[in-house]
Structure formats: C-alpha cells, structure tokens
Amino acid sequence: MSTRGAALRISPVSALTLAGVSLVGVAAFLWPLVLTTAGDDGHATDAPWVFVLLLPLLLLIAVTQLSSGGLDAKAVALLGVLSGVSALLRPLSGGVTGIQLMFFLLVPAGRVFGPGFGFLLGNVAMFASAALTGGGGPWLPFQMLAAGWIGLGAGLLPPLRGRLELLLLSGYGFAAGIAYGFVMNLWFWPFAASGTGTASAVTFVAGAPLTDNLHRWLAFSTTTSLSFDLPRGFATAVAVLLVGRPVLSALRRASRRAAFEGPVIFVPAATASGAGPRGEARQDGAS
C-alpha cells in the first residue's frame, strides 16, 4: 500500500488491518447478492451486528496505527477536530439534492494525512454527524464504511503537486461523490419491492447470477439516484478547485507543526533551559 507523501505513515500491520476491515465491509454490502436466502426485512437484522463489528475493527485500526507509530496523541486530536468540522458540514449542506460538503474536507485530509487517517476520519465523521443530527439507523454502518473508503482512496492517490494535484483531487472528488451513491444503493436495493413492467429490469432477482444482478444494480443506480449523485460529485469537485489549495496548505502546515514523523527526544531541562533537574521532550522537525 503506497503512502508516499502522506504525513502519517501506515505500517504493514495497519495496512493488513485496513484491508481486512474493508473486506468485511464489502461482504456486508454484497452478501444479499450472493445468498439466495435474503429475507424481505432488509438489513434490519444484520445492520446492528455490522455496526457492533465495525466499532472494534475501527478501534483495532487505531490501536495498530498507535502501536506502530503511525498515529500519536496529536494525530488523534487532529482526527477529533476534523471529524467535528466534517460532522458540522454535513447538515449545513442539507443533502436534499445529494450534496454533501463533508466529502470536500475528507478528500484533502486523506490526501495529506494518508489512507489510514482518511479511513478513520470518514468513519468517525459520519458517526459524529449521525449523533449530531439524530440520523442514526440501519444505514449508518454502511455510510461509515463508504465514507471511510473515500478518505482511504484519497490517501492512495499518486503524488502530484500544484495545479495537477488540484485537478487530480477534483476529479477524484467527482468520482467519489457518484460512487458513494452507487455503493449506498447496495444496502437497500436487494430488499426493495419488485417492480413490474419496465421497472422489473432494474430490480433485484434472488438466485440470479451475480453478474446479472450487478448489471441490474448499475441500471437501477443510473436511472434513480444519479440525479442526486451528480450534484454531490460536482459540488465536491468545485469546492476542491475553489478552496482546495488553502485547505491543503493549512493541513500541511498543521502536519509540519505537529511533526508527526519527528522522533521524540528527551532533553534534560538543564540542557534545554540552562537550569532545573526536570527533563523536557521535544520532536525533531517541530517548528
């Protein structure tokens, strides 16, 4: 997993943990398409279990990041601040037309701080937003996973700088905004009522080949949710182009001041200040 240029490195153990959590998430989305015994009660039964499983897995990612030095107290504090800001951006943008400005902050944050931080930020921000607005429900763990994947993907983008980087992030934000809607359709589409006539061509067919149902899901998403997904992707792309540069600069400045990569060195107080027996800790690279 390449994280070149990210402020917070990710260890092989953390990368494996992220991959494992993502596989669990993919299974949570896709099992109704594979098993023909899916009931008609939607995710009402399994969603709480997905949520219960997701929380310790997120904690495991944080612990592996902490134990490997890829995440420290300063990064955790920054994660809390950015999650709070993202949680506030979501209700402010309404979401009635599909626009979710929280993705705008998620993309540059994942870009600057890396895929592990981006994945955690997407999950925590979506959870905080649901707690803030009372928008929790069986869809919440799926929203958390989908938002986490957006932050993870932003951290895996190739290293570029200047105008090319803005264009890259803008294009990614546009694609991610649309992909989020398509992926979120999977959590309820297999349990939606069967259509008749032309609508039957886009409804889930239990027992049909996986490729056939995936084709129906793409057709369903294109004909129903794309009008909401396009504004989300467009708004994210435009926001990145308009204010992405100062946001990236601010996040990178915060990264430099936090000196995430600098080793902690304990310096005797007598050496550091010229008097006193107590030691002080500093980090190389801190400004």
Coordinates of C-alpha atoms in Angstrom, one line a residue:
M1 CA 0.0 0.0 0.0
S2 CA 1.7 3.2 -1.2
T3 CA 1.5 6.1 1.2
R4 CA 4.4 8.2 -0.3
G5 CA 3.9 11.8 0.6
A6 CA 1.4 11.2 3.4
A7 CA 2.1 12.9 6.7
L8 CA 1.2 9.8 8.7
R9 CA 2.8 6.6 7.6
I10 CA 1.0 3.3 7.7
S11 CA 2.7 0.1 8.8
P12 CA 2.2 -3.3 7.1
V13 CA 0.2 -4.4 10.1
S14 CA -2.1 -1.4 9.8
A15 CA -2.4 -1.9 6.0
L16 CA -3.4 -5.6 6.6
T17 CA -6.0 -4.4 9.2
L18 CA -7.4 -1.9 6.8
A19 CA -7.7 -4.5 4.1
G20 CA -9.4 -6.9 6.5
V21 CA -11.9 -4.3 7.6
S22 CA -12.6 -3.3 4.0
L23 CA -13.2 -6.9 3.1
V24 CA -15.7 -7.2 6.0
G25 CA -17.4 -4.1 4.7
V26 CA -17.6 -5.4 1.1
A27 CA -19.1 -8.6 2.5
A28 CA -21.7 -6.6 4.4
F29 CA -22.7 -4.8 1.3
L30 CA -22.7 -7.8 -1.1
W31 CA -24.0 -10.8 0.8
P32 CA -27.6 -10.3 -0.3
L33 CA -26.4 -10.6 -3.9
V34 CA -24.7 -13.9 -3.2
L35 CA -27.1 -15.6 -0.8
T36 CA -30.5 -16.5 -2.2
T37 CA -32.0 -16.7 1.3
A38 CA -32.0 -13.0 1.9
G39 CA -35.2 -12.0 3.7
D40 CA -37.5 -9.1 3.0
D41 CA -36.7 -7.2 6.2
G42 CA -33.7 -5.5 4.6
H43 CA -30.7 -5.0 6.9
A44 CA -32.8 -4.6 10.0
T45 CA -31.4 -7.8 11.4
D46 CA -27.8 -7.7 10.3
A47 CA -27.1 -4.0 10.4
P48 CA -26.8 -3.8 14.2
W49 CA -24.3 -6.7 14.0
V50 CA -22.3 -4.9 11.3
F51 CA -22.2 -1.8 13.5
V52 CA -21.2 -3.8 16.5
L53 CA -18.4 -5.5 14.5
L54 CA -17.3 -2.2 12.8
L55 CA -16.6 -0.3 16.0
P56 CA -14.0 -2.7 17.5
L57 CA -12.5 -3.1 14.0
L58 CA -12.0 0.7 13.8
L59 CA -10.5 0.7 17.3
L60 CA -8.2 -2.1 16.1
I61 CA -7.0 0.1 13.2
A62 CA -6.4 3.0 15.6
V63 CA -4.5 0.7 18.0
T64 CA -2.3 -0.7 15.2
Q65 CA -1.6 2.8 14.0
L66 CA -0.8 3.9 17.5
S67 CA 1.4 0.9 18.3
S68 CA 3.3 1.3 15.0
G69 CA 4.0 5.0 15.5
G70 CA 1.7 5.9 12.6
L71 CA -0.7 7.7 14.9
D72 CA 0.0 9.6 18.1
A73 CA -1.8 11.8 20.5
K74 CA -1.5 14.8 18.2
A75 CA -2.9 12.9 15.3
V76 CA -5.8 11.6 17.4
A77 CA -6.6 15.2 18.5
L78 CA -6.5 16.3 14.9
L79 CA -8.8 13.4 13.9
G80 CA -11.3 14.7 16.5
V81 CA -11.2 18.2 15.3
L82 CA -11.5 17.3 11.6
S83 CA -14.3 14.9 12.4
G84 CA -16.2 17.6 14.2
V85 CA -15.8 20.0 11.4
S86 CA -16.9 17.4 8.9
A87 CA -19.9 16.5 11.0
L88 CA -21.0 20.1 11.0
L89 CA -20.5 20.5 7.3
R90 CA -22.9 17.6 6.5
P91 CA -26.1 19.1 8.0
L92 CA -25.2 22.6 6.8
S93 CA -25.2 21.3 3.2
G94 CA -28.6 19.8 3.7
G95 CA -28.2 16.8 1.5
V96 CA -31.6 17.3 -0.1
T97 CA -30.1 17.5 -3.5
G98 CA -27.5 14.9 -2.7
I99 CA -24.8 17.5 -2.0
Q100 CA -22.5 16.5 1.0
L101 CA -19.8 19.1 1.6
M102 CA -18.2 16.9 4.3
F103 CA -16.6 14.9 1.4
F104 CA -14.8 18.1 0.4
L105 CA -12.8 18.1 3.7
L106 CA -12.5 14.3 3.7
V107 CA -10.6 14.2 0.3
P108 CA -7.8 16.7 1.2
A109 CA -7.4 15.3 4.7
G110 CA -7.0 11.8 3.3
R111 CA -4.6 13.2 0.8
V112 CA -2.4 14.9 3.3
F113 CA -2.5 12.5 6.3
G114 CA -2.7 9.2 4.4
P115 CA -5.2 6.3 3.8
G116 CA -5.3 5.1 7.4
F117 CA -6.2 8.5 8.8
G118 CA -8.6 9.1 5.9
F119 CA -10.5 5.9 6.6
L120 CA -10.8 6.6 10.3
L121 CA -11.8 10.2 9.5
G122 CA -14.6 9.1 7.2
N123 CA -16.0 6.6 9.7
V124 CA -15.7 8.9 12.7
A125 CA -17.1 11.9 10.9
M126 CA -20.1 10.0 9.6
F127 CA -20.8 8.6 13.1
A128 CA -20.4 12.1 14.7
S129 CA -22.8 13.6 12.1
A130 CA -25.4 10.9 12.8
A131 CA -25.1 11.6 16.6
L132 CA -25.3 15.3 16.0
T133 CA -28.4 15.2 13.8
G134 CA -30.1 12.1 15.2
G135 CA -29.7 10.5 11.8
G136 CA -28.7 7.0 13.0
G137 CA -30.4 3.9 11.6
P138 CA -29.6 0.6 9.9
W139 CA -27.9 2.6 7.1
L140 CA -25.3 4.2 9.4
P141 CA -22.6 1.5 9.4
F142 CA -22.8 1.3 5.6
Q143 CA -22.5 5.1 5.4
M144 CA -19.5 5.0 7.7
L145 CA -17.8 2.4 5.6
A146 CA -18.5 4.2 2.3
A147 CA -17.2 7.5 3.7
G148 CA -14.1 5.7 5.1
W149 CA -13.3 4.3 1.7
I150 CA -13.4 7.8 0.2
G151 CA -10.8 9.0 2.7
L152 CA -8.8 5.9 2.1
G153 CA -8.8 6.3 -1.6
A154 CA -7.7 9.9 -1.3
G155 CA -4.7 8.8 0.6
L156 CA -3.7 6.3 -2.1
L157 CA -3.7 8.8 -5.0
P158 CA -0.4 9.3 -6.8
P159 CA 1.9 12.1 -5.6
L160 CA 1.5 15.3 -7.5
R161 CA 1.8 19.0 -6.6
G162 CA 0.5 22.3 -7.7
R163 CA -2.3 22.6 -10.3
L164 CA -2.1 18.9 -11.3
E165 CA -2.8 17.9 -7.7
L166 CA -5.9 20.1 -7.5
L167 CA -7.1 18.6 -10.8
L168 CA -6.4 15.1 -9.5
L169 CA -8.3 15.7 -6.2
S170 CA -11.2 17.5 -8.0
G171 CA -11.6 14.5 -10.4
Y172 CA -11.4 12.1 -7.6
G173 CA -13.9 14.0 -5.6
F174 CA -16.3 14.0 -8.5
A175 CA -15.9 10.2 -9.0
A176 CA -16.1 9.5 -5.3
G177 CA -19.3 11.6 -4.9
I178 CA -21.0 9.5 -7.5
A179 CA -19.5 6.2 -6.3
Y180 CA -20.8 6.9 -2.8
G181 CA -24.4 7.0 -4.0
F182 CA -24.0 3.8 -6.1
V183 CA -22.4 1.9 -3.2
M184 CA -25.0 3.1 -0.7
N185 CA -27.8 1.8 -3.0
L186 CA -26.5 -1.7 -2.4
W187 CA -27.6 -1.6 1.3
F188 CA -31.3 -1.4 0.4
W189 CA -31.7 -2.3 -3.3
P190 CA -31.7 -6.1 -2.9
F191 CA -34.6 -5.7 -0.4
A192 CA -36.7 -3.1 -2.4
A193 CA -40.1 -4.2 -3.7
S194 CA -40.0 -5.9 -7.1
G195 CA -41.1 -3.7 -9.9
T196 CA -43.4 -4.5 -12.8
G197 CA -43.1 -3.8 -16.5
T198 CA -40.0 -1.8 -17.3
A199 CA -39.2 -1.4 -13.6
S200 CA -38.6 -5.1 -13.3
A201 CA -35.4 -4.7 -15.4
V202 CA -33.7 -2.9 -12.5
T203 CA -35.0 -4.8 -9.5
F204 CA -33.0 -7.5 -7.7
V205 CA -33.7 -11.1 -8.7
A206 CA -33.0 -13.6 -6.0
G207 CA -31.0 -16.6 -7.3
A208 CA -29.9 -14.8 -10.5
P209 CA -26.2 -14.9 -11.4
L210 CA -24.1 -12.2 -9.6
T211 CA -23.2 -10.5 -12.9
D212 CA -26.8 -10.2 -13.8
N213 CA -27.7 -8.6 -10.5
L214 CA -24.7 -6.3 -10.7
H215 CA -25.9 -5.2 -14.1
R216 CA -29.4 -4.5 -12.7
W217 CA -27.9 -2.6 -9.8
L218 CA -25.9 -0.3 -12.2
A219 CA -29.1 0.2 -14.2
F220 CA -31.1 1.0 -11.0
S221 CA -28.5 3.5 -9.8
T222 CA -28.2 5.2 -13.1
T223 CA -31.9 5.6 -13.5
T224 CA -32.8 6.6 -10.0
S225 CA -30.0 8.0 -7.8
L226 CA -27.7 9.5 -10.4
S227 CA -29.6 12.8 -10.3
F228 CA -28.6 13.0 -6.6
D229 CA -25.1 11.6 -7.0
L230 CA -24.1 14.1 -9.8
P231 CA -24.7 17.2 -7.7
R232 CA -22.7 15.6 -4.8
G233 CA -19.8 14.8 -7.1
F234 CA -20.0 18.2 -8.9
A235 CA -20.1 20.1 -5.6
T236 CA -17.1 18.2 -4.2
A237 CA -15.1 18.8 -7.4
V238 CA -15.9 22.5 -7.5
A239 CA -15.1 23.0 -3.8
V240 CA -11.7 21.4 -4.2
L241 CA -10.9 23.6 -7.2
L242 CA -12.1 26.8 -5.4
V243 CA -10.6 26.4 -1.9
G244 CA -8.6 23.2 -2.1
R245 CA -5.3 24.9 -2.3
P246 CA -5.6 26.9 1.0
V247 CA -7.1 23.9 2.7
L248 CA -4.2 21.6 1.6
S249 CA -1.8 24.3 2.7
A250 CA -3.4 24.6 6.1
L251 CA -3.4 20.8 6.7
R252 CA 0.2 20.5 5.6
R253 CA 1.1 23.4 7.9
A254 CA -0.6 21.6 10.7
S255 CA 1.3 18.5 9.8
R256 CA 4.6 20.3 9.9
R257 CA 3.9 21.9 13.2
A258 CA 2.8 18.6 14.7
A259 CA 6.0 17.0 13.3
F260 CA 4.3 13.6 13.1
E261 CA 7.4 12.0 11.6
G262 CA 9.8 13.6 14.1
P263 CA 11.2 11.2 16.7
V264 CA 10.5 12.1 20.3
I265 CA 13.8 13.0 22.1
F266 CA 14.0 13.7 25.8
V267 CA 16.4 16.5 26.6
P268 CA 17.5 17.3 30.2
A269 CA 16.0 20.5 31.4
A270 CA 19.4 21.8 32.3
T271 CA 20.5 21.4 28.7
A272 CA 17.2 22.7 27.3
S273 CA 16.8 25.8 29.5
G274 CA 20.1 26.0 31.4
A275 CA 18.6 25.2 34.8
G276 CA 16.4 22.7 36.7
P277 CA 16.6 18.9 37.0
R278 CA 13.4 18.0 35.1
G279 CA 13.6 16.7 31.6
E280 CA 11.7 18.0 28.6
A281 CA 10.6 16.3 25.4
R282 CA 10.9 17.8 22.0
Q283 CA 10.5 16.5 18.5
D284 CA 13.0 17.0 15.7
G285 CA 11.4 19.0 12.9
A286 CA 9.0 20.8 15.2
S287 CA 8.8 24.5 14.4

